[in-house]
Coordinates of C-alpha atoms in Angstrom, one line a residue:
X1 CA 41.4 -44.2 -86.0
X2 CA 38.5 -46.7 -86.1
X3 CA 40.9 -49.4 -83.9
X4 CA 42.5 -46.9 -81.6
X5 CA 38.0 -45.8 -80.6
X6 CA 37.5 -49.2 -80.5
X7 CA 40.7 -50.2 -78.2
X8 CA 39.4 -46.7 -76.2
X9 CA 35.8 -47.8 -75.6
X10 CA 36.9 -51.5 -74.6
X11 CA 39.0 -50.2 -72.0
X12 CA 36.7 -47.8 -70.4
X13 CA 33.8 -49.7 -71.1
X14 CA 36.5 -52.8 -68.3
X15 CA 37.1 -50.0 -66.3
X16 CA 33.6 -49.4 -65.6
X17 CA 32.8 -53.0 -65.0
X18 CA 35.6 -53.2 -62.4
X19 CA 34.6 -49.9 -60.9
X20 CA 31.2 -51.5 -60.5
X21 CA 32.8 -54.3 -58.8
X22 CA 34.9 -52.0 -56.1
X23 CA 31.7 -50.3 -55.3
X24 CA 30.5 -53.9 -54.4
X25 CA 33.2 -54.5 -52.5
X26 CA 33.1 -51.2 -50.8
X27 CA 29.0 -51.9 -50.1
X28 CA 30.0 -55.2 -48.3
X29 CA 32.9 -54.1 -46.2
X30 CA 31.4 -55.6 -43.1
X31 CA 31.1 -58.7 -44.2
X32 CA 34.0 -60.1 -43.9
X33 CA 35.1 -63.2 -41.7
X34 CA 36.3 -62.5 -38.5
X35 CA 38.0 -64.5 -36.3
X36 CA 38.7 -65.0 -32.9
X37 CA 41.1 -62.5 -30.9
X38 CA 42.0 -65.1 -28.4
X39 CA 40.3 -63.9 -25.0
X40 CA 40.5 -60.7 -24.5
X41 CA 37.0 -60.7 -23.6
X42 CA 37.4 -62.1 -20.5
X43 CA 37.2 -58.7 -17.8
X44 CA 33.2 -57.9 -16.3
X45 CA 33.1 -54.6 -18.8
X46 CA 33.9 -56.6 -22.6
X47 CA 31.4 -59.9 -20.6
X48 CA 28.7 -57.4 -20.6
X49 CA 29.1 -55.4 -23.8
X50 CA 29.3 -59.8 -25.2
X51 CA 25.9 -60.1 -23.6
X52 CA 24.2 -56.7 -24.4
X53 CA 25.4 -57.7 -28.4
X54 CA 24.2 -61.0 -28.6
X55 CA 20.7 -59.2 -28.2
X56 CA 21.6 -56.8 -30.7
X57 CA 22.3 -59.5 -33.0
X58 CA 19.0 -61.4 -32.5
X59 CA 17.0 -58.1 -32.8
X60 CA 18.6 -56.9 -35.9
X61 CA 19.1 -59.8 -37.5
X62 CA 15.4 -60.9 -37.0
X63 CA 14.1 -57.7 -37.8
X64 CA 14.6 -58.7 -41.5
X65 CA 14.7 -56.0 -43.7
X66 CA 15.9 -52.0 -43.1
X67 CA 16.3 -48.6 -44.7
X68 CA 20.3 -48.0 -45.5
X69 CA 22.2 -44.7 -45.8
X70 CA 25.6 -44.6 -46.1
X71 CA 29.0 -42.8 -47.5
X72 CA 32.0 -44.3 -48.2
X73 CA 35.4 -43.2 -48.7
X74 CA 37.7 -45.5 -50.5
X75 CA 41.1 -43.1 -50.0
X76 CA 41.7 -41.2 -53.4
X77 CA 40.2 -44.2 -55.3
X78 CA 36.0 -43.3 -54.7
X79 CA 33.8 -41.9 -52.3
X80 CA 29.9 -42.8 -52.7
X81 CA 27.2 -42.1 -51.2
X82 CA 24.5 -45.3 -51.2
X83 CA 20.8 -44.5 -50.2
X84 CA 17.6 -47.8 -50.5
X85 CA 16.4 -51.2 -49.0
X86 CA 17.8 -54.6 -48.2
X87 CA 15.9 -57.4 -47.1
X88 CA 17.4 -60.7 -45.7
X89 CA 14.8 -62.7 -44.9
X90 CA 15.5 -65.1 -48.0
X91 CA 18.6 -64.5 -49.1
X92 CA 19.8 -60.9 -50.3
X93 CA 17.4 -58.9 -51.8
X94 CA 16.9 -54.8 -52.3
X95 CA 17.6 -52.0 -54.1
X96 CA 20.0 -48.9 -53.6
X97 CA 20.8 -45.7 -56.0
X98 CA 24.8 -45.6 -55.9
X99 CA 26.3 -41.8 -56.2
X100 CA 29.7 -40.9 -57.0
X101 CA 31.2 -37.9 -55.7
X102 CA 34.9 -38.0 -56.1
X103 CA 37.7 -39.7 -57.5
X104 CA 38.2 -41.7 -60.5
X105 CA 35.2 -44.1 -60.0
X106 CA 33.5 -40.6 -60.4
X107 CA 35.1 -39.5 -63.1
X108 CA 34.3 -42.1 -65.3
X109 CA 30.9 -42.0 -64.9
X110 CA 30.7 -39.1 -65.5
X111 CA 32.1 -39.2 -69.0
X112 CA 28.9 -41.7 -69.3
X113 CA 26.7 -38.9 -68.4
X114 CA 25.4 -39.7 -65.0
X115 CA 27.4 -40.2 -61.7
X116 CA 24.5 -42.4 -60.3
X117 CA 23.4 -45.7 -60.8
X118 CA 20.9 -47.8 -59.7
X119 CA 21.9 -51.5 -57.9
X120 CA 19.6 -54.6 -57.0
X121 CA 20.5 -57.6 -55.1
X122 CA 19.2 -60.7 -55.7
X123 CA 19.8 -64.3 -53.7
X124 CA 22.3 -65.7 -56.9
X125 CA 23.3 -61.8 -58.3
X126 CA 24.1 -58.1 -58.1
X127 CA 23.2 -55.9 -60.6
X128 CA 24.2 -52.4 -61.7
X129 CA 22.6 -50.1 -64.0
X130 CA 25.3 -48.2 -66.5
X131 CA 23.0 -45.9 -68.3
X132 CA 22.3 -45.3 -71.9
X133 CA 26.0 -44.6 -73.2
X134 CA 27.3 -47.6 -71.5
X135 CA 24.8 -49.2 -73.5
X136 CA 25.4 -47.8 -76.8
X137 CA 29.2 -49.9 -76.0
X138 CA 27.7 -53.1 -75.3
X139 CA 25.3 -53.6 -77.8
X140 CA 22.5 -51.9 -76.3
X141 CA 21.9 -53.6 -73.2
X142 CA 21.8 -51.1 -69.7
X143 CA 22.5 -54.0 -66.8
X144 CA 25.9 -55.6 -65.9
X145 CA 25.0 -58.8 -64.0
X146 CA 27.7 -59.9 -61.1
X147 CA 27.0 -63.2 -60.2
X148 CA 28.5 -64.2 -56.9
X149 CA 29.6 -67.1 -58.0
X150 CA 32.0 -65.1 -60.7
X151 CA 32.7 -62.0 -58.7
X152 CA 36.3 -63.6 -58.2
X153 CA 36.9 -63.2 -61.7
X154 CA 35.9 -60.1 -62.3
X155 CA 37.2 -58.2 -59.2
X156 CA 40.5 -60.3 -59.4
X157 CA 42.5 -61.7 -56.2
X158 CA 41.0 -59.1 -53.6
X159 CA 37.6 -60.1 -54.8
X160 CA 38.0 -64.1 -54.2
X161 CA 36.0 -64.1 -51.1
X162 CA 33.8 -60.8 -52.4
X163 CA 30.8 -63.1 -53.6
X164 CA 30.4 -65.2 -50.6
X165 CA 30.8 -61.6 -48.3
X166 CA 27.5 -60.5 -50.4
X167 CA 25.5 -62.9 -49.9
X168 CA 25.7 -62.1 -45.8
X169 CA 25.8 -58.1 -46.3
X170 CA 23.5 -57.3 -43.8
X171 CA 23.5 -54.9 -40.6
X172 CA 23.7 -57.7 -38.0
X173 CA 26.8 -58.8 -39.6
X174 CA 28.8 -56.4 -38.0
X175 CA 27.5 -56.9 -34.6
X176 CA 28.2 -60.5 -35.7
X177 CA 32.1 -59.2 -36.4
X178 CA 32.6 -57.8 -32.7
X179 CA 31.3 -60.6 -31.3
X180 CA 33.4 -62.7 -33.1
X181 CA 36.0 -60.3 -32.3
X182 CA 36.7 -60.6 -28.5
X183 CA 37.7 -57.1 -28.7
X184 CA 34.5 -55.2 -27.8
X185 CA 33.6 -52.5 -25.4
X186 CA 31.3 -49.9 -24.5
X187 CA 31.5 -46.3 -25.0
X188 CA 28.4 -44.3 -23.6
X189 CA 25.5 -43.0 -23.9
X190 CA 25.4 -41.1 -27.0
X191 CA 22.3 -39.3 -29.3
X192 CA 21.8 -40.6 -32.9
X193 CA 19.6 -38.0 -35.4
X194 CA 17.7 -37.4 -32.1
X195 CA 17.6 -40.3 -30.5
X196 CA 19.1 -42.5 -27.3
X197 CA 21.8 -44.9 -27.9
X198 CA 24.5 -46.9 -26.7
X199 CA 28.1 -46.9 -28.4
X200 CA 30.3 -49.7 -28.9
X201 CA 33.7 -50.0 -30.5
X202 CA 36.0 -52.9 -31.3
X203 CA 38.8 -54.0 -33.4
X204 CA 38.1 -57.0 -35.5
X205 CA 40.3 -59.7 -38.1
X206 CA 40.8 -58.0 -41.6
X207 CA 39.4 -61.6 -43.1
X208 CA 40.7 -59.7 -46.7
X209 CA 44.7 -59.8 -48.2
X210 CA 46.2 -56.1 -48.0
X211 CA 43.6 -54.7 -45.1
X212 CA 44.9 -54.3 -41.8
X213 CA 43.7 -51.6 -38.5
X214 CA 40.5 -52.7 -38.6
X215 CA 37.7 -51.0 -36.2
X216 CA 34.1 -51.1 -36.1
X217 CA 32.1 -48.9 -34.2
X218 CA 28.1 -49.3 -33.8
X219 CA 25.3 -47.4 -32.0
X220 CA 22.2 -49.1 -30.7
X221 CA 18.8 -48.0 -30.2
X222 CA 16.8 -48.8 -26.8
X223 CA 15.2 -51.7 -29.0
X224 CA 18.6 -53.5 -29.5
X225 CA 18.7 -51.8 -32.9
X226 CA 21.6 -51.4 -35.0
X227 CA 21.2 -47.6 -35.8
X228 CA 24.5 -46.6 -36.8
X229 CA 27.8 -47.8 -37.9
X230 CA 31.0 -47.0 -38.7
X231 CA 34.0 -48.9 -40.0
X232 CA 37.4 -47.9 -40.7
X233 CA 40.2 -49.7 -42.2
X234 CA 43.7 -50.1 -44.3
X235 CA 43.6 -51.5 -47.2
X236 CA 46.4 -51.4 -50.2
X237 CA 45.0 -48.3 -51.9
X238 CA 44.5 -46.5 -48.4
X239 CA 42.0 -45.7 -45.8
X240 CA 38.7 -46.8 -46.3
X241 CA 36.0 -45.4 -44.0
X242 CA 32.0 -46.0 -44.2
X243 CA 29.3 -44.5 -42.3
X244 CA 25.9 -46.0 -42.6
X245 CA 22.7 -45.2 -40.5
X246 CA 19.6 -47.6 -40.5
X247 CA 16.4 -47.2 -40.1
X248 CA 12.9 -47.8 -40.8
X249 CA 13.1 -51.6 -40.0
X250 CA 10.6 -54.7 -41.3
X251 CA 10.3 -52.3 -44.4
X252 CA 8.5 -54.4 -47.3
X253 CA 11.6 -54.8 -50.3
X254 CA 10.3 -55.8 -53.6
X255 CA 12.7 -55.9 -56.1
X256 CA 13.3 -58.3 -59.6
X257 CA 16.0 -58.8 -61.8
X258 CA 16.3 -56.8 -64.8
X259 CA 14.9 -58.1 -68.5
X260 CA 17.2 -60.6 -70.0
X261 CA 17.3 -59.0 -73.1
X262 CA 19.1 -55.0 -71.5
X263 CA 21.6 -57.7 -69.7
X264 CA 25.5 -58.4 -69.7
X265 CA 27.5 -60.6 -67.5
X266 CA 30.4 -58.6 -66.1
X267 CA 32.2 -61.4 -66.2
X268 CA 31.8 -61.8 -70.4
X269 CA 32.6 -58.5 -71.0
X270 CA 36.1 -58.4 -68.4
X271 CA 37.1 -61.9 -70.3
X272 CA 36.6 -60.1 -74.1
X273 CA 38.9 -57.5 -73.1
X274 CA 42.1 -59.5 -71.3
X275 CA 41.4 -61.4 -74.2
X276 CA 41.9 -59.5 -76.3

């Protein structure tokens, strides 16, 4: 009995670590290269939506730091909901509180005690707290560390680009994406949470292996703020769809890496157990 508890624990204990690493890939899902559609941007209405982004770009992008809320859907895989701060000003910092509410990804935390966990972002790292029973199975120690750098590794094949996507995951990278696109338009004039914006919609480049229908949609604010956005795409476990809204922008974002000593590098812990 002793081998089969240990066998048990080592596999959930991997499953956790690269359930951590899908919600990283989910959190980045704009970040993706995008390349160019070839031209179809060429007709007065997708010239002006080019122009009126480009400002949206500048605006969000220099605006530094922002409030994030979003859901994400993942098909039958994981849905989360993701609420805190990211500043870009330096590199990637911030913090948000991760919460699963369906699917496997859910399911296993749960069994841990806690369906939420809290994330930090640092310029060279992500981190993810697993909560006190993770700890009991790795030798005390609360953080799993995901260096960019070894993301690849842990994530496997559709995480080979997943460190590099991090390290740009802010807002203005999607506007970034449609510009890149070719493939952008205007919608209308719609309200977000109360206030004026203006809709856009594109499809952009996958930039991923096994993702395809790829559209991003974003609503702007009369100060060339990225308020809103949603993307929607095919990937090989099905649909994934995120909402996010932003707000609150040039917010001051603190955040430091956990104590050494309460952390593991996801990458060690992955390695023991194909290993083994």
């Amino acid at each position: 009995m002793g081998p089969r508890r240990t066998t048990r624990s080592a596999g959930r204990r991997t499953g956790l670590v690269l359930a951590a690493a899908t919600a990283l890939a989910a959190i980045s899902a704009c970040t993706a290269a995008a390349g160019s559609s070839g031209g179809r941007g060429d007709d007065a209405a997708r010239a002006g939506s080019v122009a009126a982004l480009r400002a949206v770009a500048r605006s969000t992008g220099g605006a530094d730091s922002v409030r994030v809320e979003s859901r994400t859907t993942m098909a039958s895989v994981m849905s989360m909901t993701a609420e805190g701060a990211l500043s870009w000003s330096d590199g990637l910092t911030g913090t948000l509180t991760l919460t699963y509410t369906d699917g496997p990804v859910a399911d296993a935390m749960r069994r841990l005690g806690s369906t939420s966990m809290e994330t930090r972002y640092l310029p060279d790292a992500y981190y993810a707290r697993m909560g006190d029973a993770f700890a009991a199975q790795t030798g005390g120690r609360h953080w799993l560390r995901y260096r960019y750098d070894d993301v690849g590794a842990v994530a496997g094949a559709s995480g080979a680009r997943l460190g590099d996507q991090m390290r740009a995951a802010a807002p203005h990278q999607c506007v970034k994406l449609l510009l890149a696109s070719g493939d952008v338009r205007k919608v209308g004039e719609e309200r977000v949470r109360g206030a004026r914006t203006t809709h856009y919609t594109g499809t952009v480049e996958a930039g991923d292996p096994g993702v395809t229908g790829r559209t991003v949609d974003i609503w702007v604010d009369e100060r060339d703020l990225l308020v809103k956005k949603v993307e929607r795409a095919e990937t090989a476990t099905g649909r994934l769809t995120q909402t996010a809204h932003y707000g609150d922008y040039g917010v001051k974002v603190t955040t430091e890496a956990p104590p050494p000593g309460d952390t593991r590098d996801a990458k060690d812990l992955v390695g023991r157990r194909s290993g083994a």
